[in-house]
Each structure stands twice: as structure tokens, then as C-alpha cells.
């Protein structure tokens, strides 16, 4: 396995420091070991893909994603929502499959104070005039996985057959009665691999934010706002494409949406953040460009809220990936990125990682705050096989990449996680990460190795131990826990 390089920018405008990953990885705290990995095929005949999850109040985990079956099983169903509830040891307790036609996506999950869960995503509904349309959808289920309520919002653009989807969710200022969810409305898609997948390469859409009230009677929209054009991102120079994640800041009483911005003149996607009040009114919008160079881009697929701690002024951290080209042949490069910023949107740090391999892709969707006030992010890290068909199988194998920083974004350790006896040159990409209440890290994996060997991918849960200092003691001791 090659040694990926680390690219760090300690502040937004200061010079770039390049150092080898190997030298960083040996510094305290030490990276943890893999404790166990469990796979779940969930009955899909082709593949299943986890997108997000949450540690539940009973110490287990809820994993949310979607999967695909052979068309012969149901010709009208292309993809369905998958939800898995596992215990603290990774043993499957129940699963849920949702959707009966077209494309259906599970994007995020949260646990409500009463112990029930809400799943966000998209579902296909057949319109009598316009045919199958992708709608924003929410499903509430009880502790046993039984569906309690569903809410499907109207399509925002039936005539042009555009796509709508919810993505990230968060409890907010009134968690006993409501939550917030972000997403995209009116989107197209450039992807040929996922023709109705709104998470990848959307075009022409706009971010949205909705507050949803819940009670024993069901789910109800409190407000639903489309974030089409804001000061700082105005057409035609800047387009707001989608909302990916949302968090609530109880200290400032505001929501932060991680938004994907597009600048046509530079052909570049950029990380953006939108701050909104509890009434849905916008406070500010910020863009965090990866570079001023044409073609360099960065996408905001992860977001964490960081409560105030001594010695750190950051309040939120956006995570994702960034892409650039090098040399006269414009060789594609990719890496991971974290941007920390305060409650006014001012940047505190901009930390980056990159793979040392040509055309390696690093897709980062999971980011959380650690018990000691730092941050942990997971990515899928691998070479796109179709770009280099003559490269070795190992080079083209995706792996779980995890990066850990301190509370100011300074790198502590990073690298690929594999289990040698299970590796078998199969793809296992990190999709989401959960910093558990006892200081460990649960990584959701899109896996070929764990789960059914007959499918192209499965849900998997990789449990990493606590990261430790040079004395072997856990970094986050019980008397240091602040969340």
C-alpha cells in the first residue's frame, strides 16, 4: 500500500505545507486498530450502498442507504431504501426495505427523543400526466422498525421532469416537536452510472431547507424554503446546486447548511455554507474556494457542529473532497478537505489530504466531532479503474480512509484501514463515520468483502478502537468528555 501525502493549510490565506503521511502517522495520538467488521447483504441481489448512520440511545447503530435488485424481481422497481438497525456488537436486529417503483434513496437518519427514527431521502411517485417523478420523502419508524408515518412533498418541477431529494437532517431548537432537513429541488444529473441519483453531480437544482413538526398524528411541514440565489452567490456567476448536510448551533440559535456551489467561469464546484435562523430566514452565505485556478474544485459532502472549547474559535467544519490537475497532460488528482469556520463564517483552518496515486479518487462523506473537541472524517480512497485498466488490481481497489485532527484542524493521524485476511483486492470504501459515546469510531463501509459475496456491494460496519496517546491511554478520558 502506498503512503498518501498530507497537504495542510493552517489558515485560509497562509502558505501550503506539504509533508509525508508516514511522519505524521507516528505522532501522538496513535491511530486505532480495527476491532471488528460486520457485513449485511440485506437481501439485495445486485448491491447495497450505505450513506449515513447514527449511534442510537441503546448503544447500537442505525444505518441508512439504498440498494438495487435484478429487474426480473420487480420490473418497475429500480432501487429501494434500505435501513438496518444493529446492536453495539454489530449484530443485525432488524431491517427495512422501502419503495415499490422507480428509484428510491435513503440519505440520512436521526433518532428522535422518544426513541423513534426518521429517514430522509427520495421516492418515486407515478404522476398520471408526467410519469415517474422523484420526490422528497421522510419516513418515521419506531424502535422495532415498524413504519409510523410517511411524508412525501409535491414535485417542484413536473413539466421538466426534474428531481427532488432530501439529504441531511438535524434535531434543532425544538427537538421534542420538530427537526430540520436539507436537500435539493429541481435537479438534473450528469452521471451515467446513477441516472436518477441526486447526490452525485447534480445540475440545475437549488438547495432547500425544511422544518418538519412531528407528533403522534404524523409529520407536517412548518416551513419549506428554496435557497435559489443569495448575496455572495448570484446568477450567472454563481449557482447554488444542492444542500448536503445541516446542523443546529444552540449557542447562536442558527442552522448551518453545507451547500454545493458552482462557478461556471472557472468550471468549479466549491464548498459553501448558509446560516439561517430558526424561522428559515438567511443570516449569511459563505464560499470556501479550493483555489482560484480554473478547474480546481471542492465539494461539501460532510458537516459537523463543534461546541465551544478553550483554545479554539471554530464552530463548524465542512468536509468533503477536492480535485485538481497537474502537469502538461492535466493528470487528475483528488484529496480530502476540512474547512473550519466560526459562527460568522470566517475561516479558522483549511486542512487537506491527498492520495499519492495518479487519478486516485478520494470521496469524503462522513465527518464528526470527537470527544476531545477534534474532528474525524472518512473517505473512500481508490483509483478509478476505467482510467487505468492496465494498473494492478491493488491499485484499483478502493479502501477505507480515515483522517483525525485536533480541535484546530491540525492533523493527528490518517491512512487507509484494511484487514489483510479479508482484503482480497475487493473494494471497501468509507462512506460515513460515527464518533461513539465511548470514544471509538464506527465507519460505514460500501463493501465487497463483508456481506454476500454474490453482490457488487453491501452495507458494512467497521469498528475502530479509541485512539491513544504515547502512553497507551485513550486520548478522550471520561473526565474530558464535553458533549
Short mmCIF file of C-alpha atoms in Angstrom, two decimals:
data_model
loop_
_atom_site.label_atom_id
_atom_site.label_comp_id
_atom_site.label_asym_id
_atom_site.label_seq_id
_atom_site.Cartn_x
_atom_site.Cartn_y
_atom_site.Cartn_z
CA UNK A 1 0.00 0.00 0.00
CA UNK A 2 1.42 3.38 -0.91
CA UNK A 3 1.88 6.17 1.59
CA UNK A 4 -0.56 9.00 0.87
CA UNK A 5 0.70 12.54 1.26
CA UNK A 6 -0.78 15.20 3.51
CA UNK A 7 -1.44 18.74 2.37
CA UNK A 8 -2.13 21.23 5.17
CA UNK A 9 -3.14 24.90 5.06
CA UNK A 10 -3.16 26.15 8.65
CA UNK A 11 -5.22 29.22 7.70
CA UNK A 12 -7.17 30.16 4.64
CA UNK A 13 -4.59 32.50 3.12
CA UNK A 14 -1.28 31.28 4.50
CA UNK A 15 1.22 29.20 2.57
CA UNK A 16 0.83 25.47 1.97
CA UNK A 17 2.90 22.96 3.88
CA UNK A 18 3.44 19.56 2.30
CA UNK A 19 4.61 16.68 4.47
CA UNK A 20 4.63 12.90 4.25
CA UNK A 21 1.80 10.96 5.85
CA UNK A 22 4.21 8.43 7.32
CA UNK A 23 5.90 11.02 9.53
CA UNK A 24 2.55 12.39 10.73
CA UNK A 25 1.03 8.99 11.45
CA UNK A 26 3.70 8.17 14.05
CA UNK A 27 2.94 11.26 16.16
CA UNK A 28 0.68 11.06 19.20
CA UNK A 29 -2.13 10.21 19.38
CA UNK A 30 -1.76 6.87 17.67
CA UNK A 31 -4.28 5.72 15.10
CA UNK A 32 -6.58 3.00 16.45
CA UNK A 33 -6.81 -0.61 15.38
CA UNK A 34 -9.78 -2.31 13.74
CA UNK A 35 -11.74 -4.13 16.44
CA UNK A 36 -14.25 -5.88 14.19
CA UNK A 37 -16.14 -5.56 10.91
CA UNK A 38 -19.62 -6.89 10.14
CA UNK A 39 -21.36 -7.05 6.75
CA UNK A 40 -25.06 -7.03 5.86
CA UNK A 41 -26.38 -8.06 2.46
CA UNK A 42 -29.99 -7.18 3.41
CA UNK A 43 -31.41 -9.41 0.69
CA UNK A 44 -30.46 -7.31 -2.33
CA UNK A 45 -29.43 -9.26 -5.42
CA UNK A 46 -27.16 -6.63 -7.03
CA UNK A 47 -25.71 -4.24 -4.46
CA UNK A 48 -26.47 -2.02 -1.50
CA UNK A 49 -24.84 1.25 -0.52
CA UNK A 50 -24.84 2.89 2.95
CA UNK A 51 -24.93 6.69 3.08
CA UNK A 52 -25.23 7.73 6.74
CA UNK A 53 -25.99 6.50 10.23
CA UNK A 54 -26.29 7.38 13.89
CA UNK A 55 -25.38 5.82 17.24
CA UNK A 56 -28.67 5.03 18.93
CA UNK A 57 -29.67 5.55 22.56
CA UNK A 58 -29.35 1.81 23.27
CA UNK A 59 -25.70 1.76 22.17
CA UNK A 60 -26.38 0.29 18.74
CA UNK A 61 -26.41 1.91 15.31
CA UNK A 62 -28.92 2.84 12.62
CA UNK A 63 -27.53 2.57 9.07
CA UNK A 64 -29.35 4.21 6.15
CA UNK A 65 -28.77 3.74 2.42
CA UNK A 66 -30.26 2.10 -0.65
CA UNK A 67 -29.90 -0.97 -2.84
CA UNK A 68 -30.66 -2.49 -6.20
CA UNK A 69 -32.17 -5.81 -7.31
CA UNK A 70 -32.40 -7.65 -10.60
CA UNK A 71 -35.15 -6.18 -12.75
CA UNK A 72 -36.82 -9.57 -13.01
CA UNK A 73 -37.89 -9.39 -9.36
CA UNK A 74 -39.91 -6.21 -9.95
CA UNK A 75 -39.53 -4.54 -13.37
CA UNK A 76 -40.96 -1.27 -12.07
CA UNK A 77 -38.52 -1.04 -9.11
CA UNK A 78 -35.02 0.24 -9.90
CA UNK A 79 -33.72 0.97 -6.40
CA UNK A 80 -35.13 0.89 -2.87
CA UNK A 81 -34.35 2.46 0.52
CA UNK A 82 -32.53 0.19 2.98
CA UNK A 83 -32.43 0.70 6.75
CA UNK A 84 -30.54 -1.57 9.16
CA UNK A 85 -30.60 -1.45 12.96
CA UNK A 86 -27.71 -3.26 14.66
CA UNK A 87 -26.70 -3.67 18.30
CA UNK A 88 -23.48 -2.46 19.93
CA UNK A 89 -21.60 -5.52 18.64
CA UNK A 90 -22.81 -5.08 15.08
CA UNK A 91 -25.41 -7.86 15.13
CA UNK A 92 -28.40 -7.15 12.89
CA UNK A 93 -31.62 -6.59 14.87
CA UNK A 94 -33.99 -5.55 12.08
CA UNK A 95 -34.01 -4.20 8.56
CA UNK A 96 -36.46 -2.22 6.48
CA UNK A 97 -36.88 -2.01 2.68
CA UNK A 98 -38.90 0.91 1.30
CA UNK A 99 -40.10 1.77 -2.20
CA UNK A 100 -42.17 -0.11 -4.76
CA UNK A 101 -41.33 1.56 -8.09
CA UNK A 102 -38.60 3.59 -9.76
CA UNK A 103 -35.65 4.98 -7.83
CA UNK A 104 -35.79 5.36 -4.05
CA UNK A 105 -32.90 6.67 -1.95
CA UNK A 106 -32.14 6.66 1.77
CA UNK A 107 -29.80 9.56 2.59
CA UNK A 108 -29.80 10.18 6.33
CA UNK A 109 -31.22 9.04 9.65
CA UNK A 110 -31.74 10.59 13.08
CA UNK A 111 -33.15 9.37 16.37
CA UNK A 112 -35.88 11.47 17.97
CA UNK A 113 -36.03 11.99 21.76
CA UNK A 114 -38.81 9.40 22.05
CA UNK A 115 -36.60 6.67 20.55
CA UNK A 116 -38.23 6.60 17.11
CA UNK A 117 -36.22 7.27 13.93
CA UNK A 118 -36.65 9.46 10.87
CA UNK A 119 -35.22 8.51 7.47
CA UNK A 120 -34.73 11.17 4.78
CA UNK A 121 -34.29 10.68 1.06
CA UNK A 122 -36.30 10.44 -2.12
CA UNK A 123 -39.05 8.26 -3.53
CA UNK A 124 -40.55 7.76 -6.99
CA UNK A 125 -44.24 8.52 -7.42
CA UNK A 126 -46.06 7.94 -10.72
CA UNK A 127 -47.84 11.05 -11.90
CA UNK A 128 -50.83 10.37 -14.21
CA UNK A 129 -49.67 13.06 -16.65
CA UNK A 130 -45.87 13.18 -16.30
CA UNK A 131 -44.97 9.63 -15.31
CA UNK A 132 -42.42 8.68 -12.65
CA UNK A 133 -41.09 11.65 -10.66
CA UNK A 134 -38.56 11.73 -7.82
CA UNK A 135 -39.98 13.43 -4.70
CA UNK A 136 -38.52 14.47 -1.35
CA UNK A 137 -39.59 11.94 1.26
CA UNK A 138 -39.44 11.26 5.02
CA UNK A 139 -40.32 8.09 6.90
CA UNK A 140 -40.68 7.78 10.66
CA UNK A 141 -40.26 4.31 12.18
CA UNK A 142 -40.50 3.05 15.74
CA UNK A 143 -37.82 1.25 17.79
CA UNK A 144 -38.75 -2.08 16.20
CA UNK A 145 -38.59 -0.85 12.63
CA UNK A 146 -42.32 -0.54 12.06
CA UNK A 147 -43.35 2.40 9.86
CA UNK A 148 -45.27 5.02 11.83
CA UNK A 149 -45.66 7.92 9.38
CA UNK A 150 -44.55 9.00 5.92
CA UNK A 151 -44.39 12.42 4.31
CA UNK A 152 -43.87 12.92 0.56
CA UNK A 153 -43.61 16.50 -0.70
CA UNK A 154 -45.00 17.58 -4.05
CA UNK A 155 -42.68 17.65 -7.05
CA UNK A 156 -41.29 21.15 -7.68
CA UNK A 157 -40.95 20.79 -11.47
CA UNK A 158 -43.13 18.16 -13.10
CA UNK A 159 -43.06 19.68 -16.57
CA UNK A 160 -39.29 19.34 -16.99
CA UNK A 161 -39.15 16.06 -15.07
CA UNK A 162 -36.62 17.41 -12.57
CA UNK A 163 -35.59 15.57 -9.42
CA UNK A 164 -36.14 16.45 -5.75
CA UNK A 165 -34.49 14.79 -2.75
CA UNK A 166 -33.89 15.30 0.93
CA UNK A 167 -30.34 14.66 2.16
CA UNK A 168 -29.08 15.65 5.65
CA UNK A 169 -31.14 16.14 8.82
CA UNK A 170 -30.67 17.50 12.32
CA UNK A 171 -32.59 17.98 15.50
CA UNK A 172 -32.97 21.68 16.17
CA UNK A 173 -34.21 24.33 18.55
CA UNK A 174 -37.36 22.34 19.42
CA UNK A 175 -36.24 18.69 19.36
CA UNK A 176 -39.29 17.40 21.22
CA UNK A 177 -41.57 18.58 18.43
CA UNK A 178 -39.60 19.27 15.23
CA UNK A 179 -36.44 18.70 13.18
CA UNK A 180 -34.87 20.24 10.07
CA UNK A 181 -33.86 18.65 6.79
CA UNK A 182 -31.96 19.96 3.76
CA UNK A 183 -31.73 18.70 0.19
CA UNK A 184 -32.15 19.70 -3.42
CA UNK A 185 -35.11 20.59 -5.64
CA UNK A 186 -35.36 20.83 -9.42
CA UNK A 187 -32.13 18.94 -10.12
CA UNK A 188 -30.83 17.18 -13.19
CA UNK A 189 -27.88 14.83 -13.27
CA UNK A 190 -24.72 14.40 -15.34
CA UNK A 191 -23.99 10.90 -14.05
CA UNK A 192 -24.48 7.95 -16.37
CA UNK A 193 -23.83 5.43 -13.58
CA UNK A 194 -26.71 6.69 -11.41
CA UNK A 195 -29.17 8.34 -13.83
CA UNK A 196 -31.60 9.29 -11.05
CA UNK A 197 -29.08 9.70 -8.23
CA UNK A 198 -29.25 13.24 -6.89
CA UNK A 199 -26.20 13.02 -4.59
CA UNK A 200 -23.71 12.84 -7.46
CA UNK A 201 -23.13 15.66 -9.98
CA UNK A 202 -26.49 17.45 -9.85
CA UNK A 203 -27.17 20.19 -12.37
CA UNK A 204 -29.70 22.98 -12.34
CA UNK A 205 -31.03 22.33 -8.84
CA UNK A 206 -31.28 24.54 -5.77
CA UNK A 207 -30.68 23.83 -2.07
CA UNK A 208 -33.68 23.69 0.21
CA UNK A 209 -34.31 23.65 3.95
CA UNK A 210 -37.48 22.46 5.65
CA UNK A 211 -38.63 22.37 9.24
CA UNK A 212 -40.83 19.36 9.98
CA UNK A 213 -43.07 19.03 13.02
CA UNK A 214 -43.88 15.60 14.40
CA UNK A 215 -46.36 14.16 16.90
CA UNK A 216 -48.46 11.04 17.31
CA UNK A 217 -50.60 12.07 14.35
CA UNK A 218 -47.81 12.31 11.79
CA UNK A 219 -45.28 14.60 10.09
CA UNK A 220 -46.14 18.16 8.99
CA UNK A 221 -44.20 20.87 7.13
CA UNK A 222 -43.67 24.02 9.24
CA UNK A 223 -41.70 25.86 6.55
CA UNK A 224 -40.12 24.79 3.25
CA UNK A 225 -37.69 27.21 1.67
CA UNK A 226 -35.78 27.04 -1.61
CA UNK A 227 -32.36 28.74 -1.45
CA UNK A 228 -32.03 29.73 -5.07
CA UNK A 229 -29.92 32.91 -5.03
CA UNK A 230 -28.25 34.73 -2.13
CA UNK A 231 -25.82 37.65 -1.73
CA UNK A 232 -22.39 36.18 -2.39
CA UNK A 233 -23.74 33.60 -4.85
CA UNK A 234 -25.70 35.32 -7.59
CA UNK A 235 -26.52 34.22 -11.13
CA UNK A 236 -24.93 33.91 -13.64
CA UNK A 237 -21.53 33.97 -11.89
CA UNK A 238 -22.52 31.53 -9.11
CA UNK A 239 -25.15 28.80 -8.97
CA UNK A 240 -26.38 27.09 -5.79
CA UNK A 241 -26.92 23.42 -6.65
CA UNK A 242 -27.80 21.41 -3.52
CA UNK A 243 -27.85 21.27 0.26
CA UNK A 244 -25.94 18.26 1.58
CA UNK A 245 -25.87 18.47 5.39
CA UNK A 246 -27.42 20.62 8.10
CA UNK A 247 -26.54 21.18 11.78
CA UNK A 248 -28.03 23.28 14.57
CA UNK A 249 -25.97 25.63 16.74
CA UNK A 250 -27.75 26.13 20.10
CA UNK A 251 -25.29 28.85 21.15
CA UNK A 252 -26.09 31.08 18.16
CA UNK A 253 -29.57 29.61 17.61
CA UNK A 254 -28.95 29.15 13.92
CA UNK A 255 -28.83 26.37 11.35
CA UNK A 256 -25.88 25.84 9.03
CA UNK A 257 -26.41 24.17 5.64
CA UNK A 258 -23.44 22.78 3.70
CA UNK A 259 -24.20 23.79 0.11
CA UNK A 260 -22.66 22.81 -3.22
CA UNK A 261 -21.89 25.95 -5.26
CA UNK A 262 -20.91 26.13 -8.92
CA UNK A 263 -18.90 28.86 -10.67
CA UNK A 264 -19.38 28.45 -14.46
CA UNK A 265 -16.50 30.72 -15.50
CA UNK A 266 -14.00 28.56 -13.57
CA UNK A 267 -15.79 25.25 -14.22
CA UNK A 268 -15.55 24.67 -10.48
CA UNK A 269 -17.76 23.36 -7.72
CA UNK A 270 -16.98 24.88 -4.32
CA UNK A 271 -17.86 24.32 -0.68
CA UNK A 272 -20.44 26.75 0.65
CA UNK A 273 -22.19 27.38 3.95
CA UNK A 274 -25.54 29.07 4.58
CA UNK A 275 -26.59 30.27 8.04
CA UNK A 276 -30.31 30.52 8.76
CA UNK A 277 -32.41 31.47 11.75
CA UNK A 278 -34.88 29.11 13.37
CA UNK A 279 -37.56 30.72 11.19
CA UNK A 280 -35.70 29.82 8.00
CA UNK A 281 -34.51 33.37 7.24
CA UNK A 282 -30.96 33.59 5.88
CA UNK A 283 -28.29 35.23 8.06
CA UNK A 284 -25.31 34.87 5.71
CA UNK A 285 -23.74 32.78 2.97
CA UNK A 286 -20.04 31.97 2.54
CA UNK A 287 -17.98 30.26 -0.15
CA UNK A 288 -14.72 28.42 0.60
CA UNK A 289 -12.86 28.13 -2.72
CA UNK A 290 -10.28 25.39 -3.04
CA UNK A 291 -8.21 27.61 -5.36
CA UNK A 292 -8.52 30.50 -7.78
CA UNK A 293 -7.19 28.27 -10.58
CA UNK A 294 -9.65 27.18 -13.27
CA UNK A 295 -10.69 23.55 -12.92
CA UNK A 296 -9.78 23.18 -9.24
CA UNK A 297 -12.91 22.26 -7.31
CA UNK A 298 -14.17 21.09 -3.93
CA UNK A 299 -17.49 19.59 -2.87
CA UNK A 300 -19.13 19.80 0.60
CA UNK A 301 -20.44 16.35 1.43
CA UNK A 302 -19.99 16.40 5.23
CA UNK A 303 -20.62 18.84 8.08
CA UNK A 304 -20.06 18.89 11.86
CA UNK A 305 -21.07 21.27 14.63
CA UNK A 306 -18.35 21.88 17.23
CA UNK A 307 -19.38 23.35 20.59
CA UNK A 308 -17.12 25.98 22.07
CA UNK A 309 -13.98 24.67 23.78
CA UNK A 310 -10.98 26.55 25.19
CA UNK A 311 -8.34 27.49 22.65
CA UNK A 312 -10.49 27.00 19.54
CA UNK A 313 -12.70 29.54 17.76
CA UNK A 314 -14.12 27.24 15.06
CA UNK A 315 -17.80 26.40 15.39
CA UNK A 316 -18.46 24.31 12.30
CA UNK A 317 -16.38 22.14 9.99
CA UNK A 318 -17.29 21.29 6.39
CA UNK A 319 -15.68 18.17 4.98
CA UNK A 320 -15.52 16.75 1.50
CA UNK A 321 -13.15 16.26 -1.36
CA UNK A 322 -11.19 18.49 -3.71
CA UNK A 323 -9.87 17.89 -7.22
CA UNK A 324 -7.15 19.45 -9.30
CA UNK A 325 -4.95 18.69 -12.31
CA UNK A 326 -1.17 18.60 -12.58
CA UNK A 327 1.38 18.73 -15.39
CA UNK A 328 1.09 19.36 -19.11
CA UNK A 329 -1.19 16.33 -19.52
CA UNK A 330 -3.57 17.58 -16.81
CA UNK A 331 -3.32 14.47 -14.66
CA UNK A 332 -6.31 14.33 -12.33
CA UNK A 333 -5.61 14.43 -8.58
CA UNK A 334 -8.03 14.15 -5.66
CA UNK A 335 -7.95 14.51 -1.90
CA UNK A 336 -9.91 15.12 1.28
CA UNK A 337 -10.54 18.52 2.82
CA UNK A 338 -11.80 20.03 6.12
CA UNK A 339 -12.66 23.73 6.47
CA UNK A 340 -13.29 25.08 9.98
CA UNK A 341 -15.16 28.38 10.37
CA UNK A 342 -16.78 30.41 13.10
CA UNK A 343 -20.38 31.50 13.69
CA UNK A 344 -19.95 34.44 11.31
CA UNK A 345 -18.47 32.31 8.52
CA UNK A 346 -14.84 33.39 8.97
CA UNK A 347 -12.36 30.61 8.17
CA UNK A 348 -10.24 29.25 11.05
CA UNK A 349 -8.46 26.43 9.23
CA UNK A 350 -8.30 24.69 5.87
CA UNK A 351 -6.72 21.23 6.16
CA UNK A 352 -6.23 18.90 3.19
CA UNK A 353 -5.16 15.35 2.45
CA UNK A 354 -4.33 13.82 -0.86
CA UNK A 355 -3.55 10.43 -2.25
CA UNK A 356 -0.12 9.95 -3.77
CA UNK A 357 -1.51 7.93 -6.68
CA UNK A 358 -2.35 9.31 -10.10
CA UNK A 359 -6.04 9.68 -10.81
CA UNK A 360 -6.88 8.41 -7.35
CA UNK A 361 -10.32 9.48 -6.24
CA UNK A 362 -11.00 10.37 -2.61
CA UNK A 363 -14.70 10.78 -1.81
CA UNK A 364 -15.42 12.07 1.72
CA UNK A 365 -18.99 11.98 3.06
CA UNK A 366 -18.62 11.43 6.82
CA UNK A 367 -17.34 13.93 9.42
CA UNK A 368 -17.96 14.20 13.16
CA UNK A 369 -16.65 15.95 16.26
CA UNK A 370 -14.58 13.79 18.61
CA UNK A 371 -14.81 13.64 22.38
CA UNK A 372 -11.73 15.84 22.85
CA UNK A 373 -13.05 18.55 20.52
CA UNK A 374 -11.20 17.41 17.41
CA UNK A 375 -12.59 16.03 14.17
CA UNK A 376 -12.66 12.71 12.35
CA UNK A 377 -13.52 12.14 8.69
CA UNK A 378 -13.81 9.07 6.49
CA UNK A 379 -13.47 8.78 2.73
CA UNK A 380 -13.42 6.18 0.01
CA UNK A 381 -9.89 6.14 -1.41
CA UNK A 382 -9.05 4.40 -4.67
CA UNK A 383 -8.06 4.64 -8.32
CA UNK A 384 -10.83 4.77 -10.91
CA UNK A 385 -10.24 1.53 -12.78
CA UNK A 386 -11.66 2.69 -16.10
CA UNK A 387 -8.99 5.41 -16.27
CA UNK A 388 -6.09 2.96 -15.87
CA UNK A 389 -7.18 -0.53 -16.98
CA UNK A 390 -3.57 -1.78 -17.06
CA UNK A 391 -2.81 -0.87 -13.45
CA UNK A 392 -2.65 -3.62 -10.84
CA UNK A 393 -5.76 -4.83 -9.06
CA UNK A 394 -4.39 -3.48 -5.79
CA UNK A 395 -4.04 0.00 -7.28
CA UNK A 396 -7.65 -0.11 -8.44
CA UNK A 397 -9.00 -1.33 -5.11
CA UNK A 398 -10.96 1.16 -3.00
CA UNK A 399 -10.16 1.34 0.70
CA UNK A 400 -11.43 2.99 3.88
CA UNK A 401 -9.53 6.21 4.51
CA UNK A 402 -9.82 7.94 7.90
CA UNK A 403 -8.28 11.27 8.97
CA UNK A 404 -8.16 12.70 12.50
CA UNK A 405 -7.37 16.28 13.58
CA UNK A 406 -7.22 18.22 16.82
CA UNK A 407 -9.72 20.95 17.70
CA UNK A 408 -7.89 23.47 15.49
CA UNK A 409 -7.71 21.25 12.42
CA UNK A 410 -4.09 20.17 12.91
CA UNK A 411 -3.61 16.62 11.57
CA UNK A 412 -3.01 13.90 14.17
CA UNK A 413 -3.15 10.73 12.08
CA UNK A 414 -4.58 9.45 8.81
CA UNK A 415 -4.41 6.48 6.49
CA UNK A 416 -6.17 3.53 4.87
CA UNK A 417 -7.78 0.84 7.01
CA UNK A 418 -7.94 -2.74 5.73
CA UNK A 419 -7.98 -6.21 7.25
CA UNK A 420 -5.31 -8.18 5.38
CA UNK A 421 -7.02 -11.53 5.66
CA UNK A 422 -10.21 -10.11 4.14
CA UNK A 423 -8.68 -7.70 1.64
CA UNK A 424 -8.75 -9.98 -1.46
CA UNK A 425 -8.38 -6.98 -3.78
CA UNK A 426 -12.03 -6.07 -3.27
CA UNK A 427 -13.49 -2.59 -2.95
CA UNK A 428 -14.30 -1.32 0.54
CA UNK A 429 -14.93 2.44 0.66
CA UNK A 430 -15.55 4.54 3.75
CA UNK A 431 -18.93 6.30 3.44
CA UNK A 432 -19.73 7.76 6.87
CA UNK A 433 -18.22 7.82 10.35
CA UNK A 434 -19.74 7.96 13.83
CA UNK A 435 -17.74 9.14 16.85
CA UNK A 436 -19.27 6.97 19.55
CA UNK A 437 -20.03 7.99 23.11
CA UNK A 438 -17.22 5.77 24.44
CA UNK A 439 -14.56 7.32 22.18
CA UNK A 440 -14.43 4.73 19.38
CA UNK A 441 -15.18 5.26 15.69
CA UNK A 442 -17.79 3.33 13.71
CA UNK A 443 -17.18 3.53 9.94
CA UNK A 444 -19.97 2.73 7.50
CA UNK A 445 -18.44 0.91 4.54
CA UNK A 446 -19.62 0.28 0.99
CA UNK A 447 -18.15 -3.21 0.93
CA UNK A 448 -17.49 -6.06 -1.45
CA UNK A 449 -15.64 -8.04 1.21
CA UNK A 450 -18.18 -8.20 4.02
CA UNK A 451 -21.73 -9.36 3.38
CA UNK A 452 -22.89 -11.51 0.49
CA UNK A 453 -20.11 -12.42 -1.95
CA UNK A 454 -22.64 -12.61 -4.80
CA UNK A 455 -23.43 -8.87 -4.80
CA UNK A 456 -21.45 -5.89 -6.06
CA UNK A 457 -21.57 -4.19 -2.66
CA UNK A 458 -23.04 -4.44 0.83
CA UNK A 459 -23.62 -2.46 3.99
CA UNK A 460 -20.73 -2.98 6.42
CA UNK A 461 -19.80 -1.55 9.81
CA UNK A 462 -16.10 -1.30 10.74
CA UNK A 463 -15.43 -0.56 14.40
CA UNK A 464 -12.19 1.23 15.23
CA UNK A 465 -10.93 1.43 18.80
CA UNK A 466 -10.11 4.59 20.71
CA UNK A 467 -7.10 6.49 19.50
CA UNK A 468 -4.44 6.50 22.21
CA UNK A 469 -1.52 8.64 23.30
CA UNK A 470 2.11 7.58 23.55
CA UNK A 471 1.35 6.13 27.00
CA UNK A 472 -1.25 3.81 25.50
CA UNK A 473 -4.11 5.51 27.33
CA UNK A 474 -7.22 6.69 25.44
CA UNK A 475 -6.96 10.31 24.31
CA UNK A 476 -10.52 11.11 25.33
CA UNK A 477 -10.75 10.14 29.01
CA UNK A 478 -14.11 10.15 30.75
CA UNK A 479 -13.39 13.37 32.68
CA UNK A 480 -12.67 15.17 29.38
CA UNK A 481 -15.97 14.38 27.69
CA UNK A 482 -17.77 17.64 26.97
CA UNK A 483 -20.66 16.60 24.73
#
